Amino acid sequence: MPKHHAETTRKNPAGSIAEEALVARITKAREALGGRVVILCHHYQPDVIVQFADHVGDSLNLSRLAASRKEARYIVFCGVYFMAETADILSSPEQEVYMPDPDAGCPMADMARLEQVERCWGELTRLVGETIVPITYVNSSAEIKQFCGRRNGVVCTSSNAAKVMDWAFEQAPRLLFLPDQNLGRNTALAKGIPKEEIALWDRGKARLQGDPNRAKVILWDGFCPVHVRFTPEQVMRFRSRYPGIRIIVHPECTEEVVRLADGSGSTEYLIREVREAESGSVFAVGTELRLVKRLASTFPDRTVYPLDEEHSICVDMSRSTPGRLLAVLEGLLEGRAPGKIQVPAETAEWSRVALERMLAIS
Ligand code: SF4
């Protein structure tokens, strides 16, 4: 598990070297590695890293790409820890996965630890028997994915959460949704599941809030610290200032924000909405700032505002720096690269079961 939170102020190891020199050295190392390496970058990565990407995408698309690029012995994943784990699980045994900084974690994924989830599961099955299917959002550790794999559960993404919930209800009358309460709640409400049938597991008190027998959806109480910062007031302010504006948000935002927005969906949905809009369209987008700014510069004939410019940077995504990327690439050339990610075999096996169940559904 990454130990990132205690170290967010750690200095870039190559911070004293001028960025231009770093860029030149990265380019040279990249060329020397040729087809042996593929560099994958999440949409939330800084531009200075994205410029080196072979592919930019969301976590699952990138992991699928990693699995399909069999000729690349080395996968360098510029993102956060659970993404590199997923790439390792889905890639072939000969491939090796590296991160510029393995301490780049995801606070939301860290909100569901295996021992907490096992305790919750024990209590829920005591209350309602074996009538639950666990679903985990892909933003979770490999340990949580293996937990779901072992218990006939499944992984989902923000694109397919609704479909995966349908599948779960074919298996059992209720589901446990990990770790993001907002994606779980927003998806359940959009399906017409009434609030009284949505319960919440309080991980601090290790207690269920709600009626276990009535609950169809039991939410873990995790959240994304970036996406919960968007507020209904911000949505209303944009509406009154820019009549006709289209406000679109990620479903990791709170229920109130999603309800007030014109649309909500995965990163790919947000990109598609802007790309397919007419020239002159005006948007406010509620997701990580770097993606919103890239949308604005990619489509200069549309106006794209960040719903919140001050609080929507994911700190962990900032931990990939040119110096750290260079250390991995030059290390690969020298046979001693830092940042290798390797999921233990048994955890990987059951995580793969949960991931493959999802791929078969969607
Ligand atoms: S934006 Fe949120 S969910 Fe995504 S990596 Fe950062 S903390 Fe995790």
Short mmCIF file of C-alpha atoms and ligand atoms in Angstrom, two decimals:
data_model
loop_
_atom_site.label_atom_id
_atom_site.label_comp_id
_atom_site.label_asym_id
_atom_site.label_seq_id
_atom_site.Cartn_x
_atom_site.Cartn_y
_atom_site.Cartn_z
CA MET A 1 0.00 0.00 0.00
CA PRO A 2 1.32 3.46 -0.77
CA LYS A 3 2.50 5.52 2.16
CA HIS A 4 1.87 8.69 0.28
CA HIS A 5 -0.10 10.83 2.69
CA ALA A 6 2.76 11.33 5.09
CA GLU A 7 5.03 12.28 2.25
CA THR A 8 3.15 14.73 0.11
CA THR A 9 5.83 17.36 0.59
CA ARG A 10 8.72 15.14 -0.49
CA LYS A 11 10.91 16.90 -3.04
CA ASN A 12 11.25 15.84 -6.64
CA PRO A 13 14.56 13.93 -6.59
CA ALA A 14 15.62 15.62 -9.80
CA GLY A 15 14.03 18.97 -8.97
CA SER A 16 17.27 20.91 -9.26
CA ILE A 17 17.83 19.92 -12.89
CA ALA A 18 16.32 22.29 -15.42
CA GLU A 19 13.11 20.94 -16.95
CA GLU A 20 14.42 21.28 -20.50
CA ALA A 21 17.38 19.06 -19.73
CA LEU A 22 15.03 16.54 -18.14
CA VAL A 23 12.77 16.54 -21.19
CA ALA A 24 15.78 15.92 -23.44
CA ARG A 25 16.97 13.02 -21.27
CA ILE A 26 13.48 11.48 -21.08
CA THR A 27 13.17 11.71 -24.86
CA LYS A 28 16.57 10.05 -25.30
CA ALA A 29 15.81 7.23 -22.84
CA ARG A 30 12.39 6.74 -24.42
CA GLU A 31 13.97 6.38 -27.86
CA ALA A 32 16.59 3.94 -26.58
CA LEU A 33 13.86 1.76 -25.06
CA GLY A 34 11.83 1.84 -28.30
CA GLY A 35 8.96 -0.68 -28.46
CA ARG A 36 10.05 -2.32 -25.21
CA VAL A 37 8.20 0.36 -23.23
CA VAL A 38 4.72 1.84 -23.32
CA ILE A 39 3.93 4.97 -21.29
CA LEU A 40 0.33 5.24 -20.10
CA CYS A 41 -1.01 8.47 -18.59
CA HIS A 42 -4.26 9.10 -16.77
CA HIS A 43 -6.30 12.15 -17.82
CA TYR A 44 -5.55 13.84 -14.48
CA GLN A 45 -1.78 13.81 -14.99
CA PRO A 46 0.10 17.11 -15.44
CA ASP A 47 0.81 18.27 -19.03
CA VAL A 48 4.54 17.97 -18.42
CA ILE A 49 4.03 14.20 -18.08
CA VAL A 50 1.22 13.80 -20.62
CA GLN A 51 3.58 15.03 -23.38
CA PHE A 52 5.44 11.69 -23.12
CA ALA A 53 2.33 9.48 -23.16
CA ASP A 54 1.80 6.77 -25.74
CA HIS A 55 -1.81 6.71 -24.54
CA VAL A 56 -3.91 9.01 -22.36
CA GLY A 57 -7.11 7.60 -20.88
CA ASP A 58 -9.11 6.60 -17.84
CA SER A 59 -7.84 3.89 -15.53
CA LEU A 60 -9.62 0.95 -17.06
CA ASN A 61 -9.04 1.86 -20.71
CA LEU A 62 -5.36 2.22 -19.92
CA SER A 63 -5.24 -1.16 -18.20
CA ARG A 64 -6.96 -2.76 -21.16
CA LEU A 65 -4.40 -1.11 -23.41
CA ALA A 66 -1.61 -2.42 -21.21
CA ALA A 67 -3.01 -5.92 -21.66
CA SER A 68 -3.20 -5.51 -25.43
CA ARG A 69 0.33 -4.12 -25.89
CA LYS A 70 2.01 -7.49 -25.40
CA GLU A 71 5.13 -6.44 -27.32
CA ALA A 72 5.96 -3.87 -24.63
CA ARG A 73 7.93 -5.59 -21.88
CA TYR A 74 7.72 -2.51 -19.65
CA ILE A 75 4.55 -0.59 -18.82
CA VAL A 76 5.18 2.79 -17.18
CA PHE A 77 1.90 3.87 -15.60
CA CYS A 78 1.63 7.57 -14.78
CA GLY A 79 -1.36 7.69 -12.45
CA VAL A 80 -2.08 6.44 -8.94
CA TYR A 81 -1.33 3.13 -7.24
CA PHE A 82 -4.55 1.20 -7.82
CA MET A 83 -4.30 1.92 -11.55
CA ALA A 84 -0.82 0.43 -11.82
CA GLU A 85 -2.01 -2.56 -9.78
CA THR A 86 -4.89 -3.07 -12.24
CA ALA A 87 -2.45 -2.85 -15.17
CA ASP A 88 -0.25 -5.48 -13.49
CA ILE A 89 -3.25 -7.77 -12.91
CA LEU A 90 -4.48 -7.52 -16.50
CA SER A 91 -1.10 -7.59 -18.28
CA SER A 92 0.74 -10.78 -19.19
CA PRO A 93 3.17 -12.41 -16.71
CA GLU A 94 6.20 -11.37 -18.81
CA GLN A 95 5.29 -7.68 -18.61
CA GLU A 96 6.53 -5.46 -15.78
CA VAL A 97 4.67 -2.39 -14.50
CA TYR A 98 6.41 0.69 -13.08
CA MET A 99 5.23 3.99 -11.64
CA PRO A 100 7.20 7.24 -11.45
CA ASP A 101 6.16 7.39 -7.79
CA PRO A 102 4.60 4.33 -6.12
CA ASP A 103 3.66 6.54 -3.17
CA ALA A 104 1.01 8.18 -5.35
CA GLY A 105 -2.10 6.63 -3.86
CA CYS A 106 -5.80 7.39 -4.01
CA PRO A 107 -7.32 8.62 -0.74
CA MET A 108 -10.68 7.16 -1.75
CA ALA A 109 -9.20 3.71 -2.38
CA ASP A 110 -7.43 3.93 0.99
CA MET A 111 -10.79 4.47 2.71
CA ALA A 112 -11.61 0.76 2.28
CA ARG A 113 -9.02 -1.46 3.93
CA LEU A 114 -9.37 -5.22 3.79
CA GLU A 115 -9.79 -5.76 7.52
CA GLN A 116 -12.51 -3.08 7.68
CA VAL A 117 -14.37 -4.62 4.75
CA GLU A 118 -14.12 -8.11 6.22
CA ARG A 119 -15.58 -6.82 9.47
CA CYS A 120 -18.43 -5.13 7.61
CA TRP A 121 -19.10 -8.27 5.60
CA GLY A 122 -19.18 -10.40 8.74
CA GLU A 123 -21.76 -8.08 10.30
CA LEU A 124 -23.89 -7.81 7.17
CA THR A 125 -24.01 -11.54 6.58
CA ARG A 126 -24.90 -11.99 10.26
CA LEU A 127 -27.82 -9.57 9.75
CA VAL A 128 -29.13 -10.73 6.38
CA GLY A 129 -27.35 -13.99 5.57
CA GLU A 130 -25.75 -14.70 2.19
CA THR A 131 -28.04 -12.31 0.34
CA ILE A 132 -25.42 -9.76 -0.72
CA VAL A 133 -23.13 -9.32 -3.71
CA PRO A 134 -20.07 -7.07 -3.27
CA ILE A 135 -19.24 -4.56 -6.01
CA THR A 136 -16.11 -2.49 -5.91
CA TYR A 137 -15.41 0.57 -7.98
CA VAL A 138 -12.15 0.14 -9.88
CA ASN A 139 -10.75 2.90 -7.62
CA SER A 140 -9.90 0.40 -4.91
CA SER A 141 -6.92 -1.69 -3.87
CA ALA A 142 -6.17 -5.08 -5.40
CA GLU A 143 -6.97 -6.58 -1.99
CA ILE A 144 -10.52 -5.25 -2.15
CA LYS A 145 -10.90 -6.47 -5.73
CA GLN A 146 -9.78 -9.96 -4.65
CA PHE A 147 -12.27 -9.80 -1.74
CA CYS A 148 -15.05 -9.24 -4.28
CA GLY A 149 -13.69 -11.87 -6.67
CA ARG A 150 -13.74 -14.53 -3.95
CA ARG A 151 -17.34 -13.75 -2.99
CA ASN A 152 -18.94 -13.89 -6.43
CA GLY A 153 -18.60 -10.13 -6.67
CA VAL A 154 -17.39 -7.82 -9.35
CA VAL A 155 -15.59 -4.58 -10.22
CA CYS A 156 -17.26 -1.59 -11.89
CA THR A 157 -16.23 1.74 -13.39
CA SER A 158 -18.09 5.02 -13.49
CA SER A 159 -19.13 4.12 -17.08
CA ASN A 160 -20.69 0.76 -16.33
CA ALA A 161 -21.81 1.03 -12.68
CA ALA A 162 -25.52 0.92 -13.64
CA LYS A 163 -25.11 -2.22 -15.75
CA VAL A 164 -23.02 -3.91 -13.08
CA MET A 165 -25.68 -3.13 -10.45
CA ASP A 166 -28.31 -4.76 -12.71
CA TRP A 167 -26.12 -7.84 -12.92
CA ALA A 168 -25.69 -7.88 -9.14
CA PHE A 169 -29.47 -7.77 -8.58
CA GLU A 170 -29.80 -10.85 -10.78
CA GLN A 171 -27.48 -12.65 -8.35
CA ALA A 172 -28.92 -11.48 -5.01
CA PRO A 173 -31.53 -9.09 -3.55
CA ARG A 174 -28.95 -6.61 -2.21
CA LEU A 175 -25.44 -5.35 -2.88
CA LEU A 176 -22.55 -3.79 -0.99
CA PHE A 177 -20.99 -0.96 -2.99
CA LEU A 178 -17.31 -0.11 -2.26
CA PRO A 179 -15.65 2.31 -1.69
CA ASP A 180 -17.35 5.42 -3.18
CA GLN A 181 -20.68 6.23 -1.58
CA ASN A 182 -21.38 8.98 -4.11
CA LEU A 183 -21.00 6.87 -7.25
CA GLY A 184 -23.04 4.14 -5.53
CA ARG A 185 -25.79 6.51 -4.38
CA ASN A 186 -26.00 8.45 -7.64
CA THR A 187 -26.20 5.23 -9.65
CA ALA A 188 -28.83 3.71 -7.37
CA LEU A 189 -30.99 6.88 -7.38
CA ALA A 190 -30.77 7.12 -11.18
CA LYS A 191 -32.16 3.57 -11.29
CA GLY A 192 -35.16 4.70 -9.24
CA ILE A 193 -34.14 2.91 -6.05
CA PRO A 194 -35.81 4.90 -3.23
CA LYS A 195 -33.63 6.49 -0.53
CA GLU A 196 -35.21 4.26 2.14
CA GLU A 197 -33.69 1.25 0.37
CA ILE A 198 -30.17 2.72 0.41
CA ALA A 199 -28.18 2.18 3.63
CA LEU A 200 -24.72 3.37 4.62
CA TRP A 201 -21.95 1.45 6.35
CA ASP A 202 -20.17 3.75 8.80
CA ARG A 203 -16.59 2.43 8.75
CA GLY A 204 -15.57 4.55 11.75
CA LYS A 205 -18.25 3.06 14.02
CA ALA A 206 -18.34 -0.26 12.11
CA ARG A 207 -22.14 0.05 12.04
CA LEU A 208 -24.90 0.06 9.47
CA GLN A 209 -27.02 3.19 9.17
CA GLY A 210 -30.38 2.00 7.85
CA ASP A 211 -32.60 -1.04 7.89
CA PRO A 212 -30.58 -4.07 6.75
CA ASN A 213 -33.65 -6.02 5.66
CA ARG A 214 -35.06 -3.14 3.65
CA ALA A 215 -31.74 -2.07 2.09
CA LYS A 216 -31.15 -3.05 -1.52
CA VAL A 217 -27.97 -1.01 -1.74
CA ILE A 218 -25.47 -0.77 1.12
CA LEU A 219 -22.90 1.96 0.52
CA TRP A 220 -19.40 2.01 1.96
CA ASP A 221 -18.82 5.54 3.29
CA GLY A 222 -15.75 6.41 1.18
CA PHE A 223 -15.54 9.45 -1.08
CA CYS A 224 -13.20 11.30 -3.41
CA PRO A 225 -11.80 14.36 -1.60
CA VAL A 226 -11.48 16.19 -4.92
CA HIS A 227 -14.99 15.60 -6.26
CA VAL A 228 -16.85 16.22 -2.99
CA ARG A 229 -15.50 19.78 -2.99
CA PHE A 230 -17.93 20.83 -5.74
CA THR A 231 -21.01 22.49 -4.28
CA PRO A 232 -24.62 23.24 -5.30
CA GLU A 233 -23.77 26.97 -4.84
CA GLN A 234 -21.09 26.73 -7.53
CA VAL A 235 -23.57 25.14 -9.92
CA MET A 236 -26.15 27.86 -9.23
CA ARG A 237 -23.59 30.65 -9.55
CA PHE A 238 -22.57 29.45 -13.02
CA ARG A 239 -26.21 29.12 -14.07
CA SER A 240 -27.09 32.66 -13.09
CA ARG A 241 -23.91 34.13 -14.59
CA TYR A 242 -24.00 32.27 -17.93
CA PRO A 243 -27.60 31.62 -19.10
CA GLY A 244 -27.65 28.60 -21.44
CA ILE A 245 -24.49 27.09 -19.95
CA ARG A 246 -24.28 23.29 -19.81
CA ILE A 247 -23.02 21.99 -16.48
CA ILE A 248 -21.62 18.47 -16.47
CA VAL A 249 -20.06 16.64 -13.53
CA HIS A 250 -18.47 13.34 -12.56
CA PRO A 251 -20.68 10.96 -10.51
CA GLU A 252 -18.11 10.99 -7.67
CA CYS A 253 -19.68 14.40 -6.88
CA THR A 254 -22.37 14.55 -4.21
CA GLU A 255 -25.99 13.72 -4.91
CA GLU A 256 -27.00 17.42 -4.64
CA VAL A 257 -24.43 18.52 -7.23
CA VAL A 258 -25.35 15.69 -9.61
CA ARG A 259 -29.05 16.52 -9.26
CA LEU A 260 -28.50 20.18 -10.14
CA ALA A 261 -26.17 19.48 -13.07
CA ASP A 262 -27.36 18.99 -16.65
CA GLY A 263 -25.55 15.70 -16.92
CA SER A 264 -23.18 13.44 -15.07
CA GLY A 265 -20.95 10.62 -16.18
CA SER A 266 -17.50 9.14 -16.45
CA THR A 267 -14.41 10.97 -17.65
CA GLU A 268 -15.04 9.60 -21.14
CA TYR A 269 -18.61 10.98 -20.99
CA LEU A 270 -17.36 14.45 -19.98
CA ILE A 271 -14.85 14.48 -22.84
CA ARG A 272 -17.45 13.28 -25.34
CA GLU A 273 -19.96 15.96 -24.29
CA VAL A 274 -17.49 18.75 -24.98
CA ARG A 275 -16.08 17.17 -28.14
CA GLU A 276 -19.53 16.67 -29.70
CA ALA A 277 -20.89 20.10 -28.73
CA GLU A 278 -21.37 22.85 -31.28
CA SER A 279 -18.79 25.55 -31.68
CA GLY A 280 -19.57 28.39 -29.27
CA SER A 281 -21.03 26.11 -26.58
CA VAL A 282 -20.33 27.06 -22.99
CA PHE A 283 -19.63 24.45 -20.30
CA ALA A 284 -18.78 24.27 -16.63
CA VAL A 285 -17.21 20.92 -15.82
CA GLY A 286 -17.01 19.40 -12.35
CA THR A 287 -14.00 17.13 -12.29
CA GLU A 288 -10.22 17.24 -11.80
CA LEU A 289 -8.81 20.57 -12.89
CA ARG A 290 -6.11 19.33 -15.28
CA LEU A 291 -8.61 17.42 -17.39
CA VAL A 292 -10.91 20.47 -17.53
CA LYS A 293 -8.04 22.75 -18.57
CA ARG A 294 -6.96 20.26 -21.25
CA LEU A 295 -10.53 20.19 -22.57
CA ALA A 296 -10.51 23.99 -22.76
CA SER A 297 -7.23 24.08 -24.70
CA THR A 298 -8.15 21.13 -26.98
CA PHE A 299 -11.47 22.74 -28.00
CA PRO A 300 -10.71 26.47 -28.17
CA ASP A 301 -13.96 27.25 -30.04
CA ARG A 302 -16.00 26.12 -26.98
CA THR A 303 -15.76 27.80 -23.60
CA VAL A 304 -14.96 25.32 -20.83
CA TYR A 305 -14.90 26.59 -17.24
CA PRO A 306 -13.77 24.54 -14.25
CA LEU A 307 -16.69 24.37 -11.82
CA ASP A 308 -14.11 25.04 -9.10
CA GLU A 309 -10.63 26.25 -9.97
CA GLU A 310 -9.26 26.35 -6.42
CA HIS A 311 -9.85 22.92 -4.93
CA SER A 312 -10.02 20.48 -7.79
CA ILE A 313 -6.44 19.28 -8.14
CA CYS A 314 -5.72 15.69 -7.16
CA VAL A 315 -2.51 15.98 -5.16
CA ASP A 316 -1.54 12.36 -5.68
CA MET A 317 -1.77 12.73 -9.45
CA SER A 318 0.82 15.51 -9.12
CA ARG A 319 3.41 13.09 -7.78
CA SER A 320 4.47 12.02 -11.27
CA THR A 321 7.25 14.46 -12.14
CA PRO A 322 9.69 14.51 -15.06
CA GLY A 323 12.53 13.64 -12.66
CA ARG A 324 10.74 10.54 -11.41
CA LEU A 325 9.72 9.47 -14.90
CA LEU A 326 13.33 9.86 -16.01
CA ALA A 327 14.56 7.75 -13.08
CA VAL A 328 12.28 4.90 -14.21
CA LEU A 329 13.22 5.10 -17.90
CA GLU A 330 16.97 5.38 -17.34
CA GLY A 331 16.70 2.68 -14.67
CA LEU A 332 15.04 0.34 -17.18
CA LEU A 333 17.96 0.86 -19.54
CA GLU A 334 20.39 0.08 -16.76
CA GLY A 335 18.39 -2.88 -15.37
CA ARG A 336 17.69 -1.26 -11.98
CA ALA A 337 14.51 0.78 -12.36
CA PRO A 338 12.70 2.02 -9.24
CA GLY A 339 8.93 1.94 -8.82
CA LYS A 340 8.07 -1.62 -9.81
CA ILE A 341 4.49 -2.64 -8.97
CA GLN A 342 3.81 -6.30 -8.43
CA VAL A 343 0.54 -7.62 -7.02
CA PRO A 344 1.00 -10.90 -5.08
CA ALA A 345 -0.08 -13.88 -7.19
CA GLU A 346 -3.11 -14.99 -5.16
CA THR A 347 -4.45 -11.44 -4.80
CA ALA A 348 -3.95 -10.91 -8.53
CA GLU A 349 -5.75 -14.15 -9.39
CA TRP A 350 -8.95 -13.28 -7.51
CA SER A 351 -8.83 -9.62 -8.54
CA ARG A 352 -8.65 -10.78 -12.14
CA VAL A 353 -11.77 -12.90 -11.58
CA ALA A 354 -13.68 -9.77 -10.40
CA LEU A 355 -12.32 -7.67 -13.26
CA GLU A 356 -13.09 -10.30 -15.89
CA ARG A 357 -16.65 -10.65 -14.56
CA MET A 358 -17.06 -6.93 -15.18
CA LEU A 359 -15.57 -7.16 -18.68
CA ALA A 360 -18.04 -9.95 -19.50
CA ILE A 361 -20.98 -7.81 -18.30
CA SER A 362 -20.10 -4.57 -20.10
S1 SF4 B 1 -9.30 12.31 -8.13
FE1 SF4 B 1 -10.16 11.30 -6.32
S2 SF4 B 1 -10.65 9.20 -6.95
FE2 SF4 B 1 -9.25 10.09 -8.50
S3 SF4 B 1 -7.21 9.45 -7.82
FE3 SF4 B 1 -7.56 11.50 -6.95
S4 SF4 B 1 -8.46 11.10 -4.92
FE4 SF4 B 1 -8.58 9.15 -6.06
#
